[in-house]
Coordinates of C-alpha atoms in Angstrom, one line a residue:
X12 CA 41.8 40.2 89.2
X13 CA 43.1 42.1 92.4
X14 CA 41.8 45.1 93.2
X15 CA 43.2 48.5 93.5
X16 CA 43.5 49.9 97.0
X17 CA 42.4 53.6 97.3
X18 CA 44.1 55.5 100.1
X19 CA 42.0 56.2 102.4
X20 CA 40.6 59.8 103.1
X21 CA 42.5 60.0 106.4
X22 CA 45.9 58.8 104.6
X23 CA 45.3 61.8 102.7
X24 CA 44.9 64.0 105.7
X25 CA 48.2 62.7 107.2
X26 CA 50.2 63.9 104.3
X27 CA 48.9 67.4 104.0
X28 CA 49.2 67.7 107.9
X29 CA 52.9 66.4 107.3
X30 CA 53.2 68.7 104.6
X31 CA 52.1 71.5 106.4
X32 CA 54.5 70.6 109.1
X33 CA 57.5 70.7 106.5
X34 CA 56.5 73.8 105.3
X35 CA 56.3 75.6 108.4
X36 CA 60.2 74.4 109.5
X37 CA 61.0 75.4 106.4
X38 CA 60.4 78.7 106.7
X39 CA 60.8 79.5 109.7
X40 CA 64.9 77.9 109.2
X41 CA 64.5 80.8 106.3
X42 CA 63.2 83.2 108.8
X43 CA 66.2 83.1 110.7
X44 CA 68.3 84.3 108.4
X45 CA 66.3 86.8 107.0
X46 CA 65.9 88.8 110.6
X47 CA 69.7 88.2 111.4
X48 CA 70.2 90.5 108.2
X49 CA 71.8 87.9 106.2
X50 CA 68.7 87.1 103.9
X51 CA 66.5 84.3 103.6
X52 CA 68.4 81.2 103.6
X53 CA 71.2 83.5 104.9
X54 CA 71.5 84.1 100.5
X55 CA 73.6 87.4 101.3
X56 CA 76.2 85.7 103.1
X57 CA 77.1 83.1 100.2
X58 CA 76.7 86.0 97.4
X59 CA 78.0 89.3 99.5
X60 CA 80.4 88.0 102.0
X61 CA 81.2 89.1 105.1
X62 CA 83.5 92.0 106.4
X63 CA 84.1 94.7 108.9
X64 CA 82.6 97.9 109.4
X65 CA 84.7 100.6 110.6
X66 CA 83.1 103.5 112.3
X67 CA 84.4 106.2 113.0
X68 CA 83.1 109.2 115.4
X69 CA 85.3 112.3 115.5
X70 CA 82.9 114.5 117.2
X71 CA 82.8 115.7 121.4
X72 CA 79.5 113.5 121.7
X73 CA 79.2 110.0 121.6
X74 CA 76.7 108.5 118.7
X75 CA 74.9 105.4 118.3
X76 CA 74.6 103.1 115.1
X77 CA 72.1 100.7 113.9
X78 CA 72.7 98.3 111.0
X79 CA 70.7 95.4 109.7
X80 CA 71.2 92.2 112.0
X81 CA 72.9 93.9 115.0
X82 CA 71.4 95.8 117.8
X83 CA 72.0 99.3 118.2
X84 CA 75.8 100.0 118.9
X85 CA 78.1 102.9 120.7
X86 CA 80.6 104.8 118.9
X87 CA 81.7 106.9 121.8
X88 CA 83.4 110.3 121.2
X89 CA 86.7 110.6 119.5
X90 CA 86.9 106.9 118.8
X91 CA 86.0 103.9 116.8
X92 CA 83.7 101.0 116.4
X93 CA 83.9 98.0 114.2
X94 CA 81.1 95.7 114.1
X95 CA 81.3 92.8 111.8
X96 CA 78.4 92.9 108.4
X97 CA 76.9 90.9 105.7
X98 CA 78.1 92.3 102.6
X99 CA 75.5 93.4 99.9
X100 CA 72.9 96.6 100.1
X101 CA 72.7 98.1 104.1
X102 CA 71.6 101.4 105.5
X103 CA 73.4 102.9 108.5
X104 CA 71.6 104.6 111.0
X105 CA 73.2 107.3 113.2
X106 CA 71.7 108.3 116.4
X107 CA 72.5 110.6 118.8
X108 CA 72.1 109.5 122.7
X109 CA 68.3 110.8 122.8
X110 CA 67.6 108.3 119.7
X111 CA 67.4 111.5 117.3
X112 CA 67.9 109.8 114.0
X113 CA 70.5 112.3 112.8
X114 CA 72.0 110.7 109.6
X115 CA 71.2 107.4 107.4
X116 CA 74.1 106.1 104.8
X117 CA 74.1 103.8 102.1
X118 CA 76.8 101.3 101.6
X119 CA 77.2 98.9 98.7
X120 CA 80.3 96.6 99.7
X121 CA 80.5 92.7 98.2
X122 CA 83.1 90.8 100.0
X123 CA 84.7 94.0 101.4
X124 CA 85.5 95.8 104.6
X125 CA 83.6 99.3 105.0
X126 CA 84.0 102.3 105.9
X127 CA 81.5 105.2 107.2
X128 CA 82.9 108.2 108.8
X129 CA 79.7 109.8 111.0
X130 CA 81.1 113.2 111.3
X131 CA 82.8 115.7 108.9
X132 CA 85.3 115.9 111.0
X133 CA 89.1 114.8 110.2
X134 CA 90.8 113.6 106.7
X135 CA 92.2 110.3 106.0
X136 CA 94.7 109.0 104.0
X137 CA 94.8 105.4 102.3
X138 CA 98.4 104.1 101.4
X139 CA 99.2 100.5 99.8
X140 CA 101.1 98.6 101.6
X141 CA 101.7 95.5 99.2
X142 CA 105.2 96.7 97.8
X143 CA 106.2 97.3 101.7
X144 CA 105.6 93.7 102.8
X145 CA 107.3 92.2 99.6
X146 CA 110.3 92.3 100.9
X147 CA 111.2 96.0 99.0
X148 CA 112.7 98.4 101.8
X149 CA 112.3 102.3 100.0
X150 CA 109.7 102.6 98.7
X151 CA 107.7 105.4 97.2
X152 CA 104.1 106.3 99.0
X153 CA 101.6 105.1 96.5
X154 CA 97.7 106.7 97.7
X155 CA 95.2 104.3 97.2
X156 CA 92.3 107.5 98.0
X157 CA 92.4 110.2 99.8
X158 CA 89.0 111.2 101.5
X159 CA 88.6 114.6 102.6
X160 CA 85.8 115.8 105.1
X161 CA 82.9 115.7 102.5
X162 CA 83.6 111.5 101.8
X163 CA 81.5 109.8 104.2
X164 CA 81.1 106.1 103.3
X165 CA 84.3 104.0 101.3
X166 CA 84.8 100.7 100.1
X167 CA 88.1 99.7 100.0
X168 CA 87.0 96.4 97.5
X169 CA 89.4 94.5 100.3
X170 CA 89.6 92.7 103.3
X171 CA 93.3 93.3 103.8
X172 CA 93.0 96.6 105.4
X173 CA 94.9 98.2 108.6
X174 CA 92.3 101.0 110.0
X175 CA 93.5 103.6 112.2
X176 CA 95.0 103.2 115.5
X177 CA 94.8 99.4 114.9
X178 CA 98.3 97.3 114.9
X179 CA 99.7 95.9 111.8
X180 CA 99.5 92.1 110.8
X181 CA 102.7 90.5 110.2
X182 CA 102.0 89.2 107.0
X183 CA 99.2 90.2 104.1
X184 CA 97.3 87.5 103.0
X185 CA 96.8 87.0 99.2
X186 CA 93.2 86.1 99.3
X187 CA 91.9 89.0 101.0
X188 CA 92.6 91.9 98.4
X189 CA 95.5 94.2 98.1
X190 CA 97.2 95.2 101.8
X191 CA 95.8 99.0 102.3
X192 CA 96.7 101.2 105.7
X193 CA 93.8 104.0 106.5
X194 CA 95.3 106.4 108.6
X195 CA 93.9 109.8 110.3
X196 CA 95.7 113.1 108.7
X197 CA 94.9 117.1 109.1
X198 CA 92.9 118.3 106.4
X199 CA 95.2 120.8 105.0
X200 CA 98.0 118.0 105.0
X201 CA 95.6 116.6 101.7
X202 CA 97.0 119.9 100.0
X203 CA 100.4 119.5 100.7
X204 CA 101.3 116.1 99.0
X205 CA 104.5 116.4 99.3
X206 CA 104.7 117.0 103.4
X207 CA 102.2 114.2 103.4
X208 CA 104.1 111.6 101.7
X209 CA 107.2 112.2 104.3
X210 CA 105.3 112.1 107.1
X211 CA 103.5 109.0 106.2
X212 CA 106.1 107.6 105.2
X213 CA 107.9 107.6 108.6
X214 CA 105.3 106.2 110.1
X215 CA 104.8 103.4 107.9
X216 CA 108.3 102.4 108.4
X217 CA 108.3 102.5 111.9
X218 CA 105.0 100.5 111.9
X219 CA 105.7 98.0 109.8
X220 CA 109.3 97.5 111.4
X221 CA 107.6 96.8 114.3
X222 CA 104.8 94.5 113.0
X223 CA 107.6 92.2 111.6
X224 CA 109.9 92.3 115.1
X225 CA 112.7 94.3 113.5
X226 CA 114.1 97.0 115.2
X227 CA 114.8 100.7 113.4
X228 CA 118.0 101.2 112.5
X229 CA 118.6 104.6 114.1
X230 CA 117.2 102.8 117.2
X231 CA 120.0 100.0 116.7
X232 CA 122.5 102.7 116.1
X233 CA 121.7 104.0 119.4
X234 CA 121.5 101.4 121.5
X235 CA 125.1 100.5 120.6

């Protein structure tokens, strides 16, 4: 009858201290993720997404920003900043440029772009642009939202958005949500519909013309 061999007490010891090893690159693999902002196991990328986040600072001064994952950024005065974000729960941090924490915001956005406007200042308009890239030349301004100086933080629940002073794409794609253009308005213009859909409406004709290399007309007209 053969006997049984018993590991041995420093057999044992090998696998825990190989255990242990396993363990520790394990987690600190995890640990990445989790101080990138994207969760442990980077879990908020695969269930939020990814997107852009549009920031927008109207005021004289210039302001600073600090989201989860990136390092502190610059929105300088009377401009724009987009930094790319991991979709899910995030808090914005505005500073100004002596690291006064002077407002926090709360986003909720799952596979969406964001927007956070830092100041009061200035209106915006959203239009959607899907009917204009069908192929469809008159058509009538349809307003996704229009946010006033109180709205601070939007979602548009898309990634198929054209912020402002940015150029159009050529084409929308189909996978990204429905095609929306945010544009910077006056205020009072939110009052006036009507005055608001012409002059938006110009524009996104001219914009889109030139976004798909066709020339106005009353520019064609002219130039015979």
């Amino acid at each position: 009858m053969s006997e049984e061999k018993v590991p041995s007490r420093f057999d044992s010891k090998k696998v825990g201290i190989f255990v242990a090893i396993l363990a520790a690159v394990i987690l600190a693999a995890g640990s990445i993720g989790h101080f990138s902002g994207v969760g442990f196991f980077s879990y908020r990328l695969f269930l939020y997404g990814q997107g852009d986040l549009y920031l927008l600072n109207m005021s004289k001064e210039p302001l600073f920003v600090e989201i989860p994952g990136h390092e502190r950024v610059e929105v300088p005065a009377e401009n724009a900043q987009v930094v790319e974000f991991v979709g899910g729960e995030i808090e914005a941090k505005v500073f100004n440029a002596d690291s006064k924490l002077l407002d926090t915001h709360k986003l909720d956005a799952r596979n969406s772009h964001a927007f956070i406007k830092l100041t009061q200042e200035s209106c915006l308009a959203v239009v959607e642009l899907d009917p204009f890239y069908q192929g469809q030349k008159k058509q009538d301004i349809l307003f996704k939202a229009l946010l006033n100086e109180d709205t601070r933080v939007w979602i548009p629940n898309s990634k198929n958005v054209v912020w402002p002073r940015k150029p159009f794409p050529a084409r929308l794609s189909s996978e990204d949500g429905p095609g929306l253009w945010v544009e910077l308005v006056g205020c009072p213009l939110l009052e006036d519909p009507t005055f608001l859909d012409a002059y938006l409406a110009v524009r996104l004709e001219e914009r889109i013309a030139k976004a798909m290399g066709r020339k106005d007309e009353s520019q064609g007209k002219k130039s015979e």
